[in-house]
Coordinates of C-alpha atoms and ligand atoms in Angstrom, one line a residue:
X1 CA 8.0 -15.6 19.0
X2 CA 8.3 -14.3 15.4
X3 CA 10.8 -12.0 14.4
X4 CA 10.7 -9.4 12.1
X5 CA 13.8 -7.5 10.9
X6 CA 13.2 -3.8 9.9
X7 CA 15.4 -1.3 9.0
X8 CA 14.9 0.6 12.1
X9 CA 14.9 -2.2 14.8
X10 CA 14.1 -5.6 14.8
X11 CA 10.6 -6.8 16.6
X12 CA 9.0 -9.7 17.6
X13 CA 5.3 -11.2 17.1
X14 CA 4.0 -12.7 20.1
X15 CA 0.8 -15.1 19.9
X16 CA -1.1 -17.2 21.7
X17 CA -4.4 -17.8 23.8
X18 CA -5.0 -15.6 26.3
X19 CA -1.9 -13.4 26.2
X20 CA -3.7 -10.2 26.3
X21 CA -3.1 -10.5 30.3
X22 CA 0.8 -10.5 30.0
X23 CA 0.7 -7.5 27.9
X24 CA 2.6 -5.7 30.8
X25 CA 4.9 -8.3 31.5
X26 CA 6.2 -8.5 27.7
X27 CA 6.4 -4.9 27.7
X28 CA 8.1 -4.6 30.9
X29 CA 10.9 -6.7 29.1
X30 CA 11.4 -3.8 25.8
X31 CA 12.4 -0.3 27.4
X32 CA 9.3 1.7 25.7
X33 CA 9.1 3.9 28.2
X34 CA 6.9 3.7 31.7
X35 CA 3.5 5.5 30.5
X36 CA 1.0 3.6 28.5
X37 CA -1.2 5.7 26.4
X38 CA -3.5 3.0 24.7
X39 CA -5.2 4.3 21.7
X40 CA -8.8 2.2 21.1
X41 CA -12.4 2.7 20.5
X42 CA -15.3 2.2 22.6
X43 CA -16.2 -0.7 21.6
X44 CA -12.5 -2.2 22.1
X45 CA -12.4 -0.9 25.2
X46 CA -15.5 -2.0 26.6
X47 CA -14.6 -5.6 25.7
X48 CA -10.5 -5.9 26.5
X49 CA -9.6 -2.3 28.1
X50 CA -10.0 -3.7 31.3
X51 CA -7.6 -6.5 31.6
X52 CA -5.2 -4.3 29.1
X53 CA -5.1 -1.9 31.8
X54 CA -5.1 -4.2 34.4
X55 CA -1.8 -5.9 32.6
X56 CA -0.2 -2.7 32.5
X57 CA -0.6 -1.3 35.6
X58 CA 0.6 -4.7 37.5
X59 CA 3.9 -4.8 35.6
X60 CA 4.3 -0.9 36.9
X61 CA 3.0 1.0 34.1
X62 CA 1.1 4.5 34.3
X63 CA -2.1 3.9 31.8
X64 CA -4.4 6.3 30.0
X65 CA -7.0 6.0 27.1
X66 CA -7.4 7.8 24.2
X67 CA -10.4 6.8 22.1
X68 CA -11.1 7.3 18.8
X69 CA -14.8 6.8 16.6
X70 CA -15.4 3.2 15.7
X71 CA -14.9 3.7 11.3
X72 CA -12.1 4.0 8.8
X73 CA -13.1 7.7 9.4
X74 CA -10.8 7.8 12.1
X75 CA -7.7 7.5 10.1
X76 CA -8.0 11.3 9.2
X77 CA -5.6 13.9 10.0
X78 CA -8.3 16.0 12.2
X79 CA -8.4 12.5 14.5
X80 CA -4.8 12.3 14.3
X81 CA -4.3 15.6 15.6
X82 CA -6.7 15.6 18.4
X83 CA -4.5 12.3 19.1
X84 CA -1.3 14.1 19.2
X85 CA -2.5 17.2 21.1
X86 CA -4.2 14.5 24.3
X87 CA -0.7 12.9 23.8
X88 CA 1.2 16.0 24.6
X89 CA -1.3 16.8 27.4
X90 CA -0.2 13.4 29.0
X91 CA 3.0 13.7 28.0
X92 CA 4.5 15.8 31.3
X93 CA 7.7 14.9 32.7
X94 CA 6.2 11.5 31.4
X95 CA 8.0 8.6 29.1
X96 CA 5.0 7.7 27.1
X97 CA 5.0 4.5 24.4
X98 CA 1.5 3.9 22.5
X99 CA -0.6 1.1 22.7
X100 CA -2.3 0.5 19.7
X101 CA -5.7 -1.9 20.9
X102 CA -7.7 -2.4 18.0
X103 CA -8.2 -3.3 14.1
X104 CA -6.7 -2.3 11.4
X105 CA -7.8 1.8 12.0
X106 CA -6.8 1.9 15.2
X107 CA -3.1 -0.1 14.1
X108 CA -2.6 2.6 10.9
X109 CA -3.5 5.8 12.9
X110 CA -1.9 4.6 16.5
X111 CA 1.2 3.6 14.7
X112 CA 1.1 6.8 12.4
X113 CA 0.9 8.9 15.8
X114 CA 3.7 7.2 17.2
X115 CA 5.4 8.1 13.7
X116 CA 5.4 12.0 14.2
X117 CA 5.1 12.4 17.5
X118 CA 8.8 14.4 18.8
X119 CA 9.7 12.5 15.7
X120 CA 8.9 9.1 16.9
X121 CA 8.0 7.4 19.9
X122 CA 7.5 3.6 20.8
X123 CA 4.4 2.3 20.1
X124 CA 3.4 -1.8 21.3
X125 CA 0.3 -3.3 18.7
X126 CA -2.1 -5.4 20.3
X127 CA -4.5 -6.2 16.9
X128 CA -7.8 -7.3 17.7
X129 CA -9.7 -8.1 14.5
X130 CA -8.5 -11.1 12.6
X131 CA -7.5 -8.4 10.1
X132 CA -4.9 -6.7 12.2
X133 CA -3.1 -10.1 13.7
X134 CA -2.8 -11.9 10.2
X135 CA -2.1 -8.2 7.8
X136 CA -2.0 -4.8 9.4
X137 CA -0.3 -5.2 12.5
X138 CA 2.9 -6.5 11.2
X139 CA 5.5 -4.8 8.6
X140 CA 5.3 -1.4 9.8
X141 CA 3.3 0.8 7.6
X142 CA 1.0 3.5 9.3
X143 CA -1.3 5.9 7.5
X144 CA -4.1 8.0 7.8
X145 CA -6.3 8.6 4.6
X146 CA -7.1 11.9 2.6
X147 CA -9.4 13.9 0.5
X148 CA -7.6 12.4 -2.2
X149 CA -7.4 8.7 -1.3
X150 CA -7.1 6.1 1.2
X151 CA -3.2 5.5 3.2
X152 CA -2.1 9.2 1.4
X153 CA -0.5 10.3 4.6
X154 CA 2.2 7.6 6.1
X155 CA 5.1 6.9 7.1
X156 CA 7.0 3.4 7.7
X157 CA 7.5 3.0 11.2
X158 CA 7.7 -0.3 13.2
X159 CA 6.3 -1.7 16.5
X160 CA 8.8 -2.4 19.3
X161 CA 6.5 -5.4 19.4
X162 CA 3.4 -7.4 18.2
X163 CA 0.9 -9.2 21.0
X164 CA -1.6 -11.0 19.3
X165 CA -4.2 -12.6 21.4
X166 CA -6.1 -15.1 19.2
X167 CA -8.9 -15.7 22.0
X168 CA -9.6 -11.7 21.2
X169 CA -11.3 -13.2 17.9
X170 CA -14.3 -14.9 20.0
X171 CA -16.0 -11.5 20.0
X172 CA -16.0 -10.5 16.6
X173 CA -19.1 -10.1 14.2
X174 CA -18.8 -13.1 12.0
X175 CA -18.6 -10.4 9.1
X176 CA -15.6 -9.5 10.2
X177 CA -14.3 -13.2 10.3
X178 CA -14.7 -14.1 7.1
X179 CA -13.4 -10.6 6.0
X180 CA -10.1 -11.4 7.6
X181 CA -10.2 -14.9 6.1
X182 CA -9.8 -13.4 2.4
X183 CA -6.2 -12.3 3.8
X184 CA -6.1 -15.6 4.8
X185 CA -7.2 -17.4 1.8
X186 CA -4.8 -15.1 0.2
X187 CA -1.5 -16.2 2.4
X188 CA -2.4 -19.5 1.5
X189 CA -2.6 -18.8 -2.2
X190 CA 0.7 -17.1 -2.6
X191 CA 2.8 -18.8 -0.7
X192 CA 1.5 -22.0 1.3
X193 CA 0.2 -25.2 0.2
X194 CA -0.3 -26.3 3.1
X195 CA -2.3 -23.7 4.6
X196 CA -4.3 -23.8 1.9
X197 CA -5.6 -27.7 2.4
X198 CA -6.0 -26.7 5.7
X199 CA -8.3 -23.9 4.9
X200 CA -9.8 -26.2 2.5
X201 CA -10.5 -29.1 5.2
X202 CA -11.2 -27.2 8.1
X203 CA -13.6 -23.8 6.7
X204 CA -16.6 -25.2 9.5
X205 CA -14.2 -25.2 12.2
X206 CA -12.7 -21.9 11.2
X207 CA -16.1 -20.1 10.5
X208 CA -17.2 -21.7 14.2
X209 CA -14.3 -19.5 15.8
X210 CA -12.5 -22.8 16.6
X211 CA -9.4 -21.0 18.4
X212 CA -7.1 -24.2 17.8
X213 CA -7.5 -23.4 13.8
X214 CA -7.7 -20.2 14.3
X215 CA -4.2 -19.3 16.0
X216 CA -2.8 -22.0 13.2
X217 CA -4.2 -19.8 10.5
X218 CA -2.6 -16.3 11.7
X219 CA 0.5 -18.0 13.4
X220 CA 1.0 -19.5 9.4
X221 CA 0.2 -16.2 8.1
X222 CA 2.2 -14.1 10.8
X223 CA 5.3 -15.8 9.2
X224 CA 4.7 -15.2 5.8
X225 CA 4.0 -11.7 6.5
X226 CA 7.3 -11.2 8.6
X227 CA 9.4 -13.5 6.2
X228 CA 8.1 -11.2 3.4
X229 CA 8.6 -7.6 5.0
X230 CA 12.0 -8.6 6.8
X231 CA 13.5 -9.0 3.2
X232 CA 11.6 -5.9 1.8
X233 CA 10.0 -3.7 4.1
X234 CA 9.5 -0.7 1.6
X235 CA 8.1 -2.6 -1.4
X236 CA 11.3 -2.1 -3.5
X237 CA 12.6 -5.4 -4.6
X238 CA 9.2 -7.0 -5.8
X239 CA 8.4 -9.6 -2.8
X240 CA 6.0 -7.0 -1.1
X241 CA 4.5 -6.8 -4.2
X242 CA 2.8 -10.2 -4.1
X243 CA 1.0 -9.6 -1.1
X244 CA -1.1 -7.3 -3.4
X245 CA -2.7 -10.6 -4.9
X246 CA -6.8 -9.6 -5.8
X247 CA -6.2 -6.2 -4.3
X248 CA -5.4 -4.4 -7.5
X249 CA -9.2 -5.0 -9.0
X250 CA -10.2 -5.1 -5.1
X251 CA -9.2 -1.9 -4.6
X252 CA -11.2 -0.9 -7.6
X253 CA -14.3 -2.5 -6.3
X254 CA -13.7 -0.7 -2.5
X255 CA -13.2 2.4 -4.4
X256 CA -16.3 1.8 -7.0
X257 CA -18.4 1.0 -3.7
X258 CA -17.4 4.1 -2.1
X259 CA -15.7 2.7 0.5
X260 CA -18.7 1.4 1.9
X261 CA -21.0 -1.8 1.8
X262 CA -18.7 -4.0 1.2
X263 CA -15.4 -5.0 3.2
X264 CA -12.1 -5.1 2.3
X265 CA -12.2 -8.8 2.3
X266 CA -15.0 -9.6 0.7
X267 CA -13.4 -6.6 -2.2
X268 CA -10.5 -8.4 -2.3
X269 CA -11.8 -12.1 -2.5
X270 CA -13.9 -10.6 -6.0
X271 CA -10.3 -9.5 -6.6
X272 CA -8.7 -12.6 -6.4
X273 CA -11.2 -14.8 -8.4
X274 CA -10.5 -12.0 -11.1
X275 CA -6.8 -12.8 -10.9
X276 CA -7.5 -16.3 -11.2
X277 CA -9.5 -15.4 -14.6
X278 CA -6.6 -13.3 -15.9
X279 CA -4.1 -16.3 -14.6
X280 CA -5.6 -19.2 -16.4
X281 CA -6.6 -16.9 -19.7
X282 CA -2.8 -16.0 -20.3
X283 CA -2.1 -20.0 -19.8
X284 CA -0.5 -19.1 -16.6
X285 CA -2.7 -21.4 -14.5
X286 CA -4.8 -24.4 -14.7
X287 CA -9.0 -24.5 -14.6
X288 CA -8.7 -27.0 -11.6
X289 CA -6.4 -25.2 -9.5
X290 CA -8.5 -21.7 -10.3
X291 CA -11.5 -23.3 -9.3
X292 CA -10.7 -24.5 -6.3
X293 CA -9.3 -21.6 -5.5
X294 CA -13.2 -19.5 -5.9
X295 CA -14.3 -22.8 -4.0
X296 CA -12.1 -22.2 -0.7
X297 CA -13.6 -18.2 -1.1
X298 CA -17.0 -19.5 -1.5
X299 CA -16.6 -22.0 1.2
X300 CA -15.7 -19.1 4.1
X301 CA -19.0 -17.2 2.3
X302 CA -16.9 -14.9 0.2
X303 CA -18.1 -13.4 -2.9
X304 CA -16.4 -14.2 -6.5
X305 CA -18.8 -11.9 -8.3
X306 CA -19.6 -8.0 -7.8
X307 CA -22.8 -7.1 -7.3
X308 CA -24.9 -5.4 -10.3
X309 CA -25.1 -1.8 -9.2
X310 CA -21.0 -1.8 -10.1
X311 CA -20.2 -1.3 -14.2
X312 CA -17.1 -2.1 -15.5
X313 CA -16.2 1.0 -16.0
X314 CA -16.6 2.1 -12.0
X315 CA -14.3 -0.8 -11.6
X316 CA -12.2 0.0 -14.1
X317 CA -11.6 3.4 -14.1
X318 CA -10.2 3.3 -10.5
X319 CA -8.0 0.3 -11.4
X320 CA -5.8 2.7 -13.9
X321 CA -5.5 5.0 -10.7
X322 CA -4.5 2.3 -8.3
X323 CA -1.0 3.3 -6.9
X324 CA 0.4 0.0 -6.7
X325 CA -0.9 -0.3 -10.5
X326 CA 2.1 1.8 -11.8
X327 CA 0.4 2.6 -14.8
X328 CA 2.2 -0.8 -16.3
X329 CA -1.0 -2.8 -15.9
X330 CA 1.0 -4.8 -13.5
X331 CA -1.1 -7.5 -11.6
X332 CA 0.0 -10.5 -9.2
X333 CA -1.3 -13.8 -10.8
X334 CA -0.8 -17.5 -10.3
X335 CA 1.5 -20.2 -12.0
X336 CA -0.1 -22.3 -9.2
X337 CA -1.5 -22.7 -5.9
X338 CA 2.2 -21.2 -4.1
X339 CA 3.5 -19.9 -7.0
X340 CA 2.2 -16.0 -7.4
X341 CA 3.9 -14.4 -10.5
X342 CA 4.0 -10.3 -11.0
X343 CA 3.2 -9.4 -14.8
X344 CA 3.2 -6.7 -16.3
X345 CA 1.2 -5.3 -19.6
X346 CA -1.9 -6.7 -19.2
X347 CA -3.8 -6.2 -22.1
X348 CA -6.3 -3.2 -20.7
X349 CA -9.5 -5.5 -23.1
X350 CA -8.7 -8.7 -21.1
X351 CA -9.1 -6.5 -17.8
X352 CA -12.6 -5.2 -19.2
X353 CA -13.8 -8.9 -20.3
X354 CA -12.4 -10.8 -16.8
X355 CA -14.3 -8.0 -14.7
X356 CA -17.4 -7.2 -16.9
X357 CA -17.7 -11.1 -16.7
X358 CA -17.2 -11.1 -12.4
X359 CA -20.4 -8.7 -12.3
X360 CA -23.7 -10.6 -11.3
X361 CA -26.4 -9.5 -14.1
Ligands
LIG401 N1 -0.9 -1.2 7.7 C1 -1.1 -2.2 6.9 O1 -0.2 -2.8 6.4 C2 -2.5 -2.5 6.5 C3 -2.8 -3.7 5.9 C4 -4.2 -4.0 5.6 C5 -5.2 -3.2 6.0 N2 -4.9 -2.0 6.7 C6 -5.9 -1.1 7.1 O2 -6.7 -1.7 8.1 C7 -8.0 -1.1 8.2 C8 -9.1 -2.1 8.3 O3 -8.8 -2.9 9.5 P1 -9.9 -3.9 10.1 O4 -10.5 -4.7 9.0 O5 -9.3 -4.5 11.3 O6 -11.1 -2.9 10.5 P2 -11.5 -2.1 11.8 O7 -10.3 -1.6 12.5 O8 -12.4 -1.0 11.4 O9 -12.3 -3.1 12.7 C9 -13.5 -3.7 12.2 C10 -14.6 -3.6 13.3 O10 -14.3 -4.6 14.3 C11 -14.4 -4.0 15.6 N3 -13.6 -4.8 16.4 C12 -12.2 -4.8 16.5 N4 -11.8 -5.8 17.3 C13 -12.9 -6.4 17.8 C14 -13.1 -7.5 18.6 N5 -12.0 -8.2 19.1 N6 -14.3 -7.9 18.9 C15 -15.4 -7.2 18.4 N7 -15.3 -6.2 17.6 C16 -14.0 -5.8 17.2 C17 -14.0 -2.6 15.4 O11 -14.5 -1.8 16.4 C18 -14.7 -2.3 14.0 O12 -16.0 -2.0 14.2 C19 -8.1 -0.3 6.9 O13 -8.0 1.1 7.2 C20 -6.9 -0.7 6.1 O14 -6.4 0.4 5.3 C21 -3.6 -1.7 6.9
LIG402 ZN1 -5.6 -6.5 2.2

């Protein structure tokens, strides 16, 4: 088990093959409450509601579902309502915890529900896209998007526990896959070597849903993750921060694309080539090490350039908007492969000629 220490309660990261089936058993051992109410979407449910129910009701839980639509659309307020009213309906004479079965969507709006509902409630994560298990599930922050951007509406609030059930991956849509191997890719490049030449060696295995690699690749990246949050869960002494790598410019390019498209992997591995670029023309990072960085995105089929219908300035404009920017120009770049650096004052015409030049013509 991985811990993770938060400022409201420490929590644990459980994974493993097949551990979807114990769900009820590790919950059985937290005191969350007695009523299940396990927040998913069709298509989750169709596939792993079953034996999540099944789990639950064995170890002497009550179960209900809640299901939400299947797209980012979901993480509005109007769903989060309609959430929190069917909660309340179930909620009589009841001790209700979530369970939040699902990707990323499904982990932000779940967890935010569990945020404000009578002020907090205990919710359990069980992520199911590679996504959730290696990023979203893990350092507490829950949102649901707004008019005005995405993750507006948020609070931090932790899960009593993570279950993450690597043989859950066998069903995803390979686009998916790779999308979740940017984060990957990413954890690698920031902070471990190691992974990285693993990544580097192993991409057929990996892209062949090889469960052995697999569980290596978000057990390694689980860690880093709850090594990171544990010493700054609300991004204020700078080590969040570098889990931002490619995502300032791949936010921009999710934002230029309207959100839709393109995935927030494949955004963020155009992001990270960028960063690259902007490492190795401040003298921050060698041409090798850059390179093989774009050739570990390439291998997992990741983009490096943006596709033509984007213009710099669709790129850029939402760049200077980004709220991790900080209207310092502040990006994550690379010394080397495991050493990310945060700088700040980038010159706003090297931003232009790195991203006008990572646009296909
Ligand atoms: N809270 C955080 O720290 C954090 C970090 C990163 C991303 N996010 C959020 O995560 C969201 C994206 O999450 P995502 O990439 O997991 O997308 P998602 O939740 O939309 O899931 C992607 C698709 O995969 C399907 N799916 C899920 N599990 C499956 C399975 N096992 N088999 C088959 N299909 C399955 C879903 O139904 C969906 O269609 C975004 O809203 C993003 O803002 C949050
Ligand atoms: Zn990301």
């Amino acid at each position: 088990m991985i811990k993770v220490f938060s400022q409201n309660h420490a929590y644990g990261i459980e994974i493993g093959r097949g551990l979807l089936s114990s769900l009820g058993r590790y919950c059985s051992r937290l005191s969350v409450g007695k009523d299940a109410f396990i927040v998913t979407n069709a298509r989750v449910k169709r596939a792993y509601g079953g034996i999540c129910a099944l789990s639950l009701k064995e170890a002497g839980f009550t179960v209900s579902f809640c299901l939400v639509g299947d797209s980012e659309k979901s993480k509005s307020l109007a769903v989060c309502g309609k959430v929190l009213e069917r909660l309340a309906g179930f909620d009589r004479g009841k001790r209700p915890f979530i369970v939040a079965l699902g990707g990323g969507v499904v982990g932000d709006l779940a967890g935010f529900c569990a945020a404000v509902y009578k002020r907090g409630i205990p919710y359990v994560q069980v992520p199911t896209t590679l996504l959730a298990q290696v990023d979203s599930s893990i350092g507490g922050k829950t949102a649901v998007d707004l008019k005005a951007g995405k993750n507006l509406a948020g609070a931090f609030y932790p899960p009593r526990l993570v279950v993450t059930d690597v043989e859950l991956l066998a069903s995803l849509p390979r686009r998916q896959l790779v999308s979740g191997m940017a984060e990957v890719v990413k954890y690698g490049v920031i902070s471990d070597p190691g992974l990285f030449r693993r990544l580097e060696a192993d991409s057929s295995k990996i892209l062949a849903g090889g469960l052995k690699e697999l569980e290596y690749c978000v057990e390694r990246c689980a860690r880093i993750k709850a090594a990171i949050v544990s010493r700054d869960e609300r991004e204020e002494k700078g080590l969040r921060t570098i889990l931002n790598f490619g995502h300032t410019v791949g936010h921009a390019v999710e934002a230029a694309s309207c959100y839709s498209g393109i995935t927030h992997g494949e955004a963020i591995s155009i992001g990270m080539a960028c960063a690259c670029s902007l490492s190795v023309r401040l003298g921050l990072l060698d041409g090798a090490n850059a390179a093989r960085v774009e050739n570990a995105l390439r291998l997992y089929g990741l983009p490096v350039m943006a596709g033509n219908t984007l213009t710099p300035r669709l790129i850029i404009e939402p760049l200077f908007r980004d709220k991790k920017f900080k209207g310092k120009n502040r990006f994550v770049l690379l010394r080397d492969i495991g050493r990310p650096v945060i700088v700040d004052d980038v010159s706003p015409e090297l931003i232009r000629e790195v991203v006008r030049a990572r646009i296909r013509s």
